[in-house]
Amino acid sequence: MSSTVFTIANQKGGVGKTTTAVNLSCALAEKGVRTLLVDLDPQANATSGLGLEKEEGGSLYGPLCGEGTAMEKIRSVETSKNLFMIPSEVDMAAIEIELVQRENYLAQLRICLETVRESGDFRAIILDCPPALGMLSMNSLAAADYLLIALQCEYLAMEGLGQILKVVDKLRDAGVNDHLALGGILMTMFDQRTNLAHQVVQEVRGHFKDEVFRTVIPRSVRMSEAPSFGQSIFEYDSNSSGAFAYRQFAAEVIKRFQLRG
């Protein structure tokens, strides 16, 4: 059985995208789903957020340039027997320029990950993208089955939602990835004390209906502290509201995309 590939993308930074990539991956692994997290962001926040060191030559830069394979870059994550990672490092910043010069440049990540996907080693592959719709993010959309959008519960965060959905339509229409679908929208950084947060959730649900996940991720000091210790929220505070929410979200993802078996 080949893997289901998810990309977590949003051109706006600070919306909980990497937090979601890390904690969803950990929660899926905790529930027995063999998961590979691929860090495509040169800032490597997902890599450090799981306590992995940034190592020269450890990212997908080489394989994307035709040197070596993605399989060789996979590292196990000590905290979970079902969680694996391809880390990032600063050299990924140069890949944007390299990719533009290659033929079929939007398909390079899909080609690079093909052997990993078909190996049957992983049920889910999660791609964490930079906070911009650049070449890496476009490659991740071209390589994915589903786009998961992390959307902060404020009005300014909603402005770019239509933009990224237009990009999805263009990639489908151009035949770059004709099976790419919106997997769902996850509302993040929800502050239940403010009317604004409730209004944003209500408005997004009214427009996108069942495409919005039932789980809402709360704004949490514990969640923002965890990455500085190189830990997921489950290691840092397993009984926190954030850990509870991401377990709920993982259960939704497993059910929606039939990730069991």
Coordinates of C-alpha atoms in Angstrom, one line a residue:
M1 CA 0.0 0.0 0.0
S2 CA 1.5 3.3 -1.0
S3 CA 1.6 6.3 1.3
T4 CA -0.9 9.1 1.5
V5 CA 1.0 12.4 1.1
F6 CA -0.2 15.5 2.9
T7 CA 1.3 19.0 2.5
I8 CA 0.7 21.5 5.3
A9 CA 1.0 24.8 3.5
N10 CA 0.1 28.5 4.0
Q11 CA 1.9 31.5 2.5
K12 CA 1.4 33.4 5.8
G13 CA 3.8 32.7 8.6
G14 CA 2.9 32.3 12.3
V15 CA -0.3 30.4 11.8
G16 CA 0.8 27.1 13.5
K17 CA 1.8 25.3 10.3
T18 CA 5.0 23.7 11.6
T19 CA 3.4 23.2 15.0
T20 CA 0.7 21.3 13.3
A21 CA 3.1 19.3 11.1
V22 CA 5.2 18.2 14.1
N23 CA 2.3 17.4 16.5
L24 CA 0.1 15.8 13.9
S25 CA 3.0 13.5 12.9
C26 CA 3.6 12.6 16.5
A27 CA 0.0 12.0 17.2
L28 CA -0.5 9.8 14.2
A29 CA 2.6 7.8 15.2
E30 CA 1.3 7.5 18.7
K31 CA -1.9 6.0 17.3
G32 CA 0.1 3.4 15.4
V33 CA 0.3 5.0 11.9
R34 CA 3.8 4.8 10.5
T35 CA 4.5 8.4 9.6
L36 CA 7.3 10.3 7.8
L37 CA 7.7 14.0 8.4
V38 CA 9.6 15.8 5.7
D39 CA 11.0 19.2 6.7
L40 CA 11.2 21.4 3.5
D41 CA 11.7 24.7 5.4
P42 CA 15.4 26.0 5.3
Q43 CA 14.7 27.4 8.9
A44 CA 14.4 23.7 9.9
N45 CA 12.0 24.5 12.8
A46 CA 10.3 21.1 12.4
T47 CA 13.7 19.4 12.6
S48 CA 14.7 21.2 15.8
G49 CA 11.2 20.9 17.2
L50 CA 11.6 17.2 17.3
G51 CA 15.1 17.4 18.9
L52 CA 17.0 16.5 15.7
E53 CA 20.3 18.1 14.9
K54 CA 20.7 20.0 11.6
E55 CA 23.5 18.1 9.8
E56 CA 25.3 19.1 6.7
G57 CA 24.1 16.9 3.8
G58 CA 21.1 15.6 5.8
S59 CA 18.3 17.4 3.9
L60 CA 16.7 16.7 0.6
Y61 CA 18.9 19.2 -1.1
G62 CA 21.2 16.5 -2.6
P63 CA 18.4 14.2 -3.8
L64 CA 16.5 17.1 -5.3
C65 CA 19.7 18.0 -7.3
G66 CA 20.1 14.4 -8.4
E67 CA 22.6 13.3 -5.8
G68 CA 21.6 10.4 -3.7
T69 CA 18.1 9.3 -2.7
A70 CA 15.4 10.4 -0.3
M71 CA 15.4 7.0 1.3
E72 CA 19.0 7.6 2.4
K73 CA 18.0 10.8 4.3
I74 CA 15.3 9.2 6.5
R75 CA 16.1 9.2 10.2
S76 CA 14.2 7.6 13.0
V77 CA 12.8 9.7 15.8
E78 CA 13.8 8.2 19.2
T79 CA 10.6 9.2 20.9
S80 CA 8.4 7.0 18.7
K81 CA 8.9 3.7 16.9
N82 CA 6.4 4.8 14.2
L83 CA 7.8 8.2 13.5
F84 CA 10.6 9.0 11.0
M85 CA 11.9 12.3 9.5
I86 CA 13.8 13.8 6.7
P87 CA 15.3 16.8 8.3
S88 CA 16.1 20.2 6.8
E89 CA 19.1 22.5 7.0
V90 CA 20.2 25.9 5.7
D91 CA 21.3 24.5 2.3
M92 CA 17.6 24.1 1.4
A93 CA 17.5 27.9 0.9
A94 CA 19.5 27.4 -2.3
I95 CA 17.2 24.7 -3.7
E96 CA 14.7 27.4 -5.0
I97 CA 17.3 28.6 -7.5
E98 CA 18.4 25.0 -8.4
L99 CA 14.8 23.8 -9.1
V100 CA 14.0 26.7 -11.5
Q101 CA 16.9 25.6 -13.7
R102 CA 15.7 22.0 -14.0
E103 CA 13.3 20.6 -16.6
N104 CA 9.9 19.8 -15.2
Y105 CA 10.8 21.8 -12.1
L106 CA 7.5 21.6 -10.3
A107 CA 7.6 17.8 -10.3
Q108 CA 11.1 17.4 -8.8
L109 CA 9.9 16.7 -5.2
R110 CA 7.3 14.2 -6.4
I111 CA 9.9 12.3 -8.4
C112 CA 12.4 12.5 -5.5
L113 CA 9.8 11.0 -3.0
E114 CA 8.4 8.4 -5.4
T115 CA 10.5 5.5 -4.1
V116 CA 9.7 6.4 -0.5
R117 CA 6.0 6.6 -1.3
E118 CA 6.0 3.3 -3.1
S119 CA 8.1 1.4 -0.6
G120 CA 5.1 0.7 1.7
D121 CA 7.2 1.7 4.7
F122 CA 4.9 4.6 5.6
R123 CA 1.2 5.1 5.7
A124 CA 1.4 8.9 5.9
I125 CA 4.0 11.3 4.6
I126 CA 3.6 14.9 5.9
L127 CA 5.4 17.7 4.1
D128 CA 6.2 20.9 6.1
C129 CA 6.7 23.9 3.8
P130 CA 8.3 27.3 4.1
P131 CA 5.8 30.2 4.9
A132 CA 5.7 31.4 1.3
L133 CA 4.3 30.1 -2.0
G134 CA 7.8 29.7 -3.5
M135 CA 9.3 26.8 -5.4
L136 CA 9.5 24.4 -2.5
S137 CA 5.8 25.0 -1.5
M138 CA 4.7 24.6 -5.1
N139 CA 6.7 21.4 -5.4
S140 CA 5.1 20.1 -2.2
L141 CA 1.6 20.8 -3.7
A142 CA 2.6 19.0 -6.8
A143 CA 3.8 16.0 -4.8
A144 CA 0.8 15.7 -2.4
D145 CA -2.5 14.0 -2.4
Y146 CA -4.1 16.4 0.0
L147 CA -3.5 20.0 1.1
L148 CA -4.1 20.7 4.8
I149 CA -4.4 24.4 5.6
A150 CA -3.6 25.7 9.1
L151 CA -5.6 28.8 9.5
Q152 CA -5.2 31.2 12.5
C153 CA -8.4 32.4 14.1
E154 CA -8.1 36.0 13.0
Y155 CA -9.4 37.9 10.0
L156 CA -6.1 38.8 8.6
A157 CA -5.1 35.2 8.4
M158 CA -8.1 34.5 6.1
E159 CA -7.0 36.9 3.4
G160 CA -4.5 34.4 1.9
L161 CA -6.9 31.4 2.0
G162 CA -8.4 32.2 -1.4
Q163 CA -5.0 32.7 -2.9
I164 CA -3.7 29.2 -1.9
L165 CA -6.9 27.6 -3.1
K166 CA -6.5 29.3 -6.5
V167 CA -3.0 27.9 -6.7
V168 CA -4.4 24.4 -6.1
D169 CA -6.9 24.9 -8.9
K170 CA -4.2 26.1 -11.3
L171 CA -1.9 23.1 -10.6
R172 CA -4.9 20.8 -11.2
D173 CA -5.9 22.6 -14.4
A174 CA -2.4 22.6 -15.7
G175 CA -2.1 18.9 -15.2
V176 CA 0.8 19.4 -12.7
N177 CA -1.1 17.5 -10.1
D178 CA -4.6 16.6 -11.3
H179 CA -5.5 14.6 -8.2
L180 CA -4.5 17.2 -5.6
A181 CA -7.5 17.9 -3.3
L182 CA -8.2 20.2 -0.3
G183 CA -7.9 17.7 2.6
G184 CA -9.3 20.2 5.1
I185 CA -8.8 23.4 7.1
L186 CA -7.6 23.3 10.6
M187 CA -8.4 26.3 12.8
T188 CA -5.4 27.1 15.0
M189 CA -4.5 29.5 17.8
F190 CA -8.1 29.7 18.9
D191 CA -8.6 32.0 21.9
Q192 CA -12.0 31.1 23.3
R193 CA -12.1 34.4 25.4
T194 CA -12.5 36.6 22.3
N195 CA -15.6 37.1 20.2
L196 CA -13.4 37.5 17.1
A197 CA -12.0 34.0 17.3
H198 CA -15.5 32.6 17.5
Q199 CA -16.7 34.7 14.6
V200 CA -13.8 33.6 12.4
V201 CA -14.5 29.9 13.1
Q202 CA -18.2 30.4 12.4
E203 CA -17.5 32.3 9.1
V204 CA -15.0 29.7 7.8
R205 CA -17.3 26.8 8.7
G206 CA -20.2 28.6 7.1
H207 CA -18.3 28.9 3.8
F208 CA -16.3 25.6 3.7
K209 CA -18.7 23.4 5.6
D210 CA -17.3 19.9 6.2
E211 CA -13.9 20.7 4.8
V212 CA -13.2 22.4 8.2
F213 CA -12.1 19.9 10.8
R214 CA -14.2 19.7 13.9
T215 CA -11.1 20.0 16.1
V216 CA -10.0 23.5 16.9
I217 CA -6.4 24.0 18.2
P218 CA -6.3 26.4 21.2
R219 CA -3.8 29.2 21.7
S220 CA -1.4 27.7 24.3
V221 CA 1.7 28.9 26.0
R222 CA 2.8 25.3 26.6
M223 CA 2.6 24.6 22.8
S224 CA 4.8 27.6 22.0
E225 CA 7.3 26.5 24.7
A226 CA 7.7 22.9 23.5
P227 CA 9.8 23.5 20.4
S228 CA 12.5 25.3 22.4
F229 CA 13.0 22.1 24.3
G230 CA 13.1 20.0 21.1
Q231 CA 9.9 18.3 22.0
S232 CA 6.4 17.8 20.7
I233 CA 3.5 18.8 22.9
F234 CA 3.1 15.2 23.9
E235 CA 6.5 15.0 25.4
Y236 CA 6.5 18.4 26.9
D237 CA 3.0 18.3 28.5
S238 CA 1.0 15.3 27.5
N239 CA -2.0 16.4 29.6
S240 CA -2.2 19.9 28.2
S241 CA -5.1 21.2 26.1
G242 CA -2.8 21.3 23.1
A243 CA -1.9 17.7 23.4
F244 CA -5.6 16.8 23.7
A245 CA -6.5 18.8 20.7
Y246 CA -3.8 17.3 18.4
R247 CA -4.8 13.8 19.5
Q248 CA -8.4 14.7 18.5
F249 CA -7.2 16.1 15.2
A250 CA -5.1 13.0 14.4
A251 CA -8.2 10.8 15.1
E252 CA -10.1 12.9 12.5
V253 CA -7.3 12.6 10.0
I254 CA -7.1 8.9 10.4
K255 CA -10.9 8.5 9.9
R256 CA -11.2 11.0 7.1
F257 CA -8.3 9.5 5.0
Q258 CA -8.7 5.9 6.2
L259 CA -5.1 5.7 7.4
R260 CA -5.6 2.4 9.3
G261 CA -4.1 -0.7 7.8

